[in-house]
Amino acid sequence: MNRLDLLKWRFFLPAVVILSLWVFQPWGRMGSVCFLILSLLSIFLGVHYWQKEWQRIMVVSEAERIRELMSKQRHDWLNHIQVLMGYQMLKKPEQISRYLQKLMKEAERERQISRIRYAPLAVFLLTLGVKYKEWEWDVELADSMIVGDETDAVELLRLLECMVTWLKKQGEEYLDWTKIQLRMFSEKKTVSMEWKLLDDDGNIVPLDFPQTEWEEIQQKMRKQGAQVLAMQDQQLISLHYAS
């Protein structure tokens, strides 16, 4: 039983006690009426305070996530500054220019993701590196990438969450990689995602997963109206969703 379940029982314990006493109360109909009123009141108060506690937990959880994201951004920028200062000390202006161009490309990628209207989808893509720290993430949205209405955006978010959860399982049990490249693009009403797994040296890690694992993710995706395939000699995972 997790912490939330324990909290839930704490709020509804009075109602459980009153209902238990109701069974053995010796005061007949009048006693039953009183216990009924007390039971309904305790359940109402339990629901009320549970909702307040749930809201508080969600606020704290969101604040912690934002704090972690800001901490990661600060750490990244300190690293960038150190790299640039190192190039300056070594008097390598061409390296400084190249590095600044790289930072500009990263900022442009984040800007493209931020333009997604459905905020939960945009936040998920922007915070992949915070939530899944075990990997370095390279997320790119092609210029052709168009997210339709909110219904499509919700479905895309579910597909992404499902895929990342599956990859996390594979990383724990079968393969070892350090970086994930994710490219998203759309053509007409079909959204496509291309996933590549890379090692420390930037080499593509072959998708040598057991057949049962492939069948599992393919079945999950079919249930959500999507198709997932291994492409280019097991070097690329391709996912397609038609809205």
Tab-separated table of C-alpha atoms in Angstrom:
chain	number	residue	atom	x	y	z
A	1	MET	CA	0.000	0.000	0.000
A	2	ASN	CA	1.510	3.342	-1.053
A	3	ARG	CA	1.448	6.666	0.748
A	4	LEU	CA	-1.637	7.964	-1.071
A	5	ASP	CA	-3.629	4.867	-0.122
A	6	LEU	CA	-2.651	5.319	3.524
A	7	LEU	CA	-3.728	8.958	3.421
A	8	LYS	CA	-7.046	7.972	1.880
A	9	TRP	CA	-7.750	5.503	4.691
A	10	ARG	CA	-6.899	8.163	7.265
A	11	PHE	CA	-9.609	10.460	5.943
A	12	PHE	CA	-12.249	7.734	5.725
A	13	LEU	CA	-11.406	5.897	8.941
A	14	PRO	CA	-14.123	7.743	10.950
A	15	ALA	CA	-16.750	6.639	8.421
A	16	VAL	CA	-15.541	3.023	8.680
A	17	VAL	CA	-15.735	3.150	12.488
A	18	ILE	CA	-19.248	4.653	12.458
A	19	LEU	CA	-20.508	2.079	9.940
A	20	SER	CA	-19.036	-0.713	12.065
A	21	LEU	CA	-20.743	0.605	15.210
A	22	TRP	CA	-23.997	0.963	13.285
A	23	VAL	CA	-24.142	-2.799	12.817
A	24	PHE	CA	-24.082	-3.395	16.571
A	25	GLN	CA	-26.055	-0.356	17.806
A	26	PRO	CA	-28.889	-1.328	20.238
A	27	TRP	CA	-31.160	1.717	19.807
A	28	GLY	CA	-33.380	0.468	17.006
A	29	ARG	CA	-34.699	2.682	14.219
A	30	MET	CA	-33.842	5.963	15.938
A	31	GLY	CA	-30.269	4.802	16.425
A	32	SER	CA	-30.076	3.738	12.773
A	33	VAL	CA	-31.209	7.190	11.655
A	34	CYS	CA	-28.557	8.846	13.824
A	35	PHE	CA	-25.823	6.529	12.567
A	36	LEU	CA	-26.963	7.091	8.965
A	37	ILE	CA	-26.647	10.851	9.394
A	38	LEU	CA	-23.254	10.488	11.073
A	39	SER	CA	-22.061	8.106	8.341
A	40	LEU	CA	-23.102	10.431	5.520
A	41	LEU	CA	-21.533	13.398	7.298
A	42	SER	CA	-18.254	11.562	7.916
A	43	ILE	CA	-18.111	10.370	4.284
A	44	PHE	CA	-18.777	13.898	3.027
A	45	LEU	CA	-16.051	15.343	5.270
A	46	GLY	CA	-13.689	12.535	4.255
A	47	VAL	CA	-14.187	13.297	0.558
A	48	HIS	CA	-13.795	17.037	1.197
A	49	TYR	CA	-10.527	16.769	3.108
A	50	TRP	CA	-9.181	14.082	0.783
A	51	GLN	CA	-9.708	16.405	-2.183
A	52	LYS	CA	-7.909	19.213	-0.358
A	53	GLU	CA	-5.014	16.914	0.513
A	54	TRP	CA	-4.842	15.607	-3.067
A	55	GLN	CA	-4.712	19.158	-4.416
A	56	ARG	CA	-1.932	19.996	-1.962
A	57	ILE	CA	0.063	16.927	-3.022
A	58	MET	CA	-0.350	17.850	-6.698
A	59	VAL	CA	0.784	21.444	-6.072
A	60	VAL	CA	3.870	20.262	-4.179
A	61	SER	CA	4.650	17.651	-6.844
A	62	GLU	CA	4.394	20.219	-9.639
A	63	ALA	CA	6.559	22.683	-7.705
A	64	GLU	CA	9.222	20.012	-7.173
A	65	ARG	CA	9.174	19.170	-10.877
A	66	ILE	CA	9.585	22.830	-11.841
A	67	ARG	CA	12.394	23.256	-9.313
A	68	GLU	CA	14.165	20.215	-10.726
A	69	LEU	CA	13.758	21.539	-14.265
A	70	MET	CA	15.175	24.948	-13.300
A	71	SER	CA	18.073	23.261	-11.518
A	72	LYS	CA	18.854	21.245	-14.654
A	73	GLN	CA	18.691	24.363	-16.835
A	74	ARG	CA	21.045	26.211	-14.471
A	75	HIS	CA	23.454	23.282	-14.515
A	76	ASP	CA	23.331	23.120	-18.316
A	77	TRP	CA	24.007	26.823	-18.711
A	78	LEU	CA	26.940	26.677	-16.289
A	79	ASN	CA	28.387	23.882	-18.417
A	80	HIS	CA	27.887	25.960	-21.568
A	81	ILE	CA	29.633	28.945	-19.974
A	82	GLN	CA	32.566	26.779	-18.886
A	83	VAL	CA	32.930	25.369	-22.396
A	84	LEU	CA	32.858	28.843	-23.967
A	85	MET	CA	35.358	30.204	-21.434
A	86	GLY	CA	37.618	27.235	-22.175
A	87	TYR	CA	37.539	27.984	-25.903
A	88	GLN	CA	38.242	31.647	-25.168
A	89	MET	CA	41.258	30.813	-23.000
A	90	LEU	CA	42.556	28.540	-25.755
A	91	LYS	CA	41.904	31.332	-28.281
A	92	LYS	CA	39.659	29.244	-30.518
A	93	PRO	CA	37.070	31.706	-31.866
A	94	GLU	CA	35.898	29.263	-34.541
A	95	GLN	CA	34.974	26.748	-31.796
A	96	ILE	CA	33.087	29.467	-29.910
A	97	SER	CA	31.098	30.310	-33.030
A	98	ARG	CA	30.334	26.644	-33.698
A	99	TYR	CA	29.230	26.077	-30.096
A	100	LEU	CA	26.986	29.148	-30.122
A	101	GLN	CA	25.337	27.890	-33.300
A	102	LYS	CA	24.687	24.584	-31.545
A	103	LEU	CA	23.034	26.417	-28.631
A	104	MET	CA	20.905	28.413	-31.065
A	105	LYS	CA	19.700	25.179	-32.698
A	106	GLU	CA	18.780	23.744	-29.295
A	107	ALA	CA	16.879	26.915	-28.415
A	108	GLU	CA	15.022	26.737	-31.737
A	109	ARG	CA	14.025	23.127	-31.044
A	110	GLU	CA	12.645	24.089	-27.650
A	111	ARG	CA	10.780	26.994	-29.229
A	112	GLN	CA	9.141	24.650	-31.740
A	113	ILE	CA	8.046	22.288	-28.980
A	114	SER	CA	6.703	25.180	-26.910
A	115	ARG	CA	4.424	26.139	-29.795
A	116	ILE	CA	2.382	22.949	-29.328
A	117	ARG	CA	-0.987	24.188	-28.128
A	118	TYR	CA	-1.727	21.266	-25.829
A	119	ALA	CA	0.449	22.191	-22.850
A	120	PRO	CA	0.776	18.681	-21.285
A	121	LEU	CA	2.261	17.349	-24.541
A	122	ALA	CA	4.708	20.257	-24.828
A	123	VAL	CA	5.744	19.933	-21.177
A	124	PHE	CA	6.268	16.179	-21.558
A	125	LEU	CA	8.633	16.681	-24.508
A	126	LEU	CA	10.480	19.571	-22.849
A	127	THR	CA	11.024	17.733	-19.565
A	128	LEU	CA	12.030	14.288	-20.848
A	129	GLY	CA	15.574	14.931	-19.670
A	130	VAL	CA	14.323	15.708	-16.166
A	131	LYS	CA	11.972	12.769	-15.804
A	132	TYR	CA	14.257	10.232	-17.485
A	133	LYS	CA	17.719	11.305	-16.358
A	134	GLU	CA	19.350	8.019	-17.280
A	135	TRP	CA	19.469	9.116	-20.913
A	136	GLU	CA	20.447	12.204	-22.842
A	137	TRP	CA	17.560	13.355	-25.041
A	138	ASP	CA	17.637	14.889	-28.503
A	139	VAL	CA	14.078	15.826	-29.483
A	140	GLU	CA	13.339	17.472	-32.816
A	141	LEU	CA	10.058	18.526	-34.397
A	142	ALA	CA	10.230	18.867	-38.172
A	143	ASP	CA	8.792	21.967	-39.804
A	144	SER	CA	6.064	19.735	-41.214
A	145	MET	CA	4.999	18.639	-37.724
A	146	ILE	CA	1.400	19.672	-37.060
A	147	VAL	CA	-0.573	18.600	-33.993
A	148	GLY	CA	-4.297	18.633	-34.699
A	149	ASP	CA	-6.962	19.272	-32.118
A	150	GLU	CA	-6.736	18.460	-28.425
A	151	THR	CA	-8.029	14.929	-28.981
A	152	ASP	CA	-5.080	14.143	-31.269
A	153	ALA	CA	-2.650	15.799	-28.854
A	154	VAL	CA	-3.943	13.707	-25.948
A	155	GLU	CA	-3.523	10.544	-28.020
A	156	LEU	CA	0.016	11.508	-29.043
A	157	LEU	CA	0.902	12.065	-25.398
A	158	ARG	CA	-0.405	8.608	-24.519
A	159	LEU	CA	1.629	7.055	-27.333
A	160	LEU	CA	4.778	8.842	-26.190
A	161	GLU	CA	4.281	7.808	-22.574
A	162	CYS	CA	3.641	4.215	-23.617
A	163	MET	CA	6.733	4.131	-25.823
A	164	VAL	CA	9.038	5.676	-23.217
A	165	THR	CA	7.761	3.300	-20.529
A	166	TRP	CA	8.456	0.363	-22.833
A	167	LEU	CA	11.941	1.665	-23.671
A	168	LYS	CA	12.695	2.110	-19.985
A	169	LYS	CA	11.852	-1.548	-19.424
A	170	GLN	CA	14.108	-2.611	-22.317
A	171	GLY	CA	16.948	-0.496	-20.969
A	172	GLU	CA	16.665	-2.118	-17.558
A	173	GLU	CA	16.446	-5.705	-18.796
A	174	TYR	CA	18.100	-6.053	-22.209
A	175	LEU	CA	20.068	-3.252	-23.864
A	176	ASP	CA	22.259	-0.400	-22.698
A	177	TRP	CA	22.254	3.015	-24.353
A	178	THR	CA	22.934	6.561	-23.169
A	179	LYS	CA	21.128	8.785	-25.652
A	180	ILE	CA	17.757	8.781	-27.394
A	181	GLN	CA	17.041	10.707	-30.574
A	182	LEU	CA	13.375	11.402	-31.240
A	183	ARG	CA	12.220	13.034	-34.448
A	184	MET	CA	8.548	13.858	-35.024
A	185	PHE	CA	6.965	14.896	-38.314
A	186	SER	CA	3.576	14.732	-39.966
A	187	GLU	CA	2.229	14.209	-43.453
A	188	LYS	CA	-1.401	14.949	-44.151
A	189	LYS	CA	-3.219	13.375	-41.176
A	190	THR	CA	-0.471	10.962	-40.121
A	191	VAL	CA	2.025	11.766	-37.369
A	192	SER	CA	5.270	9.795	-37.410
A	193	MET	CA	7.942	9.352	-34.757
A	194	GLU	CA	11.438	8.019	-35.340
A	195	TRP	CA	13.404	6.744	-32.353
A	196	LYS	CA	17.147	6.027	-32.368
A	197	LEU	CA	19.153	4.642	-29.448
A	198	LEU	CA	22.820	5.684	-29.202
A	199	ASP	CA	25.801	4.736	-27.035
A	200	ASP	CA	28.422	7.025	-25.455
A	201	ASP	CA	30.316	7.303	-28.741
A	202	GLY	CA	27.221	8.254	-30.715
A	203	ASN	CA	26.927	4.871	-32.401
A	204	ILE	CA	23.465	3.450	-33.044
A	205	VAL	CA	22.540	0.591	-30.721
A	206	PRO	CA	20.811	-2.209	-32.707
A	207	LEU	CA	17.273	-2.941	-31.550
A	208	ASP	CA	18.024	-6.458	-30.406
A	209	PHE	CA	14.906	-6.899	-28.274
A	210	PRO	CA	13.203	-10.274	-27.719
A	211	GLN	CA	10.358	-11.012	-30.117
A	212	THR	CA	7.909	-11.160	-27.212
A	213	GLU	CA	8.796	-7.565	-26.291
A	214	TRP	CA	8.197	-6.395	-29.858
A	215	GLU	CA	4.855	-8.139	-29.914
A	216	GLU	CA	3.919	-6.487	-26.628
A	217	ILE	CA	4.564	-2.919	-27.805
A	218	GLN	CA	2.990	-3.574	-31.216
A	219	GLN	CA	-0.165	-4.849	-29.562
A	220	LYS	CA	-0.332	-1.858	-27.217
A	221	MET	CA	0.086	0.545	-30.109
A	222	ARG	CA	-2.557	-1.191	-32.223
A	223	LYS	CA	-5.046	-0.759	-29.388
A	224	GLN	CA	-4.379	2.987	-29.581
A	225	GLY	CA	-4.682	3.114	-33.356
A	226	ALA	CA	-0.944	3.313	-34.044
A	227	GLN	CA	1.675	1.147	-35.725
A	228	VAL	CA	5.263	0.569	-34.574
A	229	LEU	CA	7.993	-1.044	-36.697
A	230	ALA	CA	11.734	-1.702	-36.586
A	231	MET	CA	13.316	-0.091	-39.652
A	232	GLN	CA	16.699	0.157	-41.394
A	233	ASP	CA	18.139	-3.183	-40.239
A	234	GLN	CA	16.930	-2.859	-36.653
A	235	GLN	CA	18.486	0.607	-36.181
A	236	LEU	CA	15.341	2.717	-36.041
A	237	ILE	CA	11.958	2.465	-34.341
A	238	SER	CA	9.238	3.987	-36.509
A	239	LEU	CA	5.828	4.810	-35.033
A	240	HIS	CA	2.875	6.061	-37.088
A	241	TYR	CA	-0.450	7.420	-35.892
A	242	ALA	CA	-3.268	8.441	-38.239
A	243	SER	CA	-5.757	10.854	-36.693
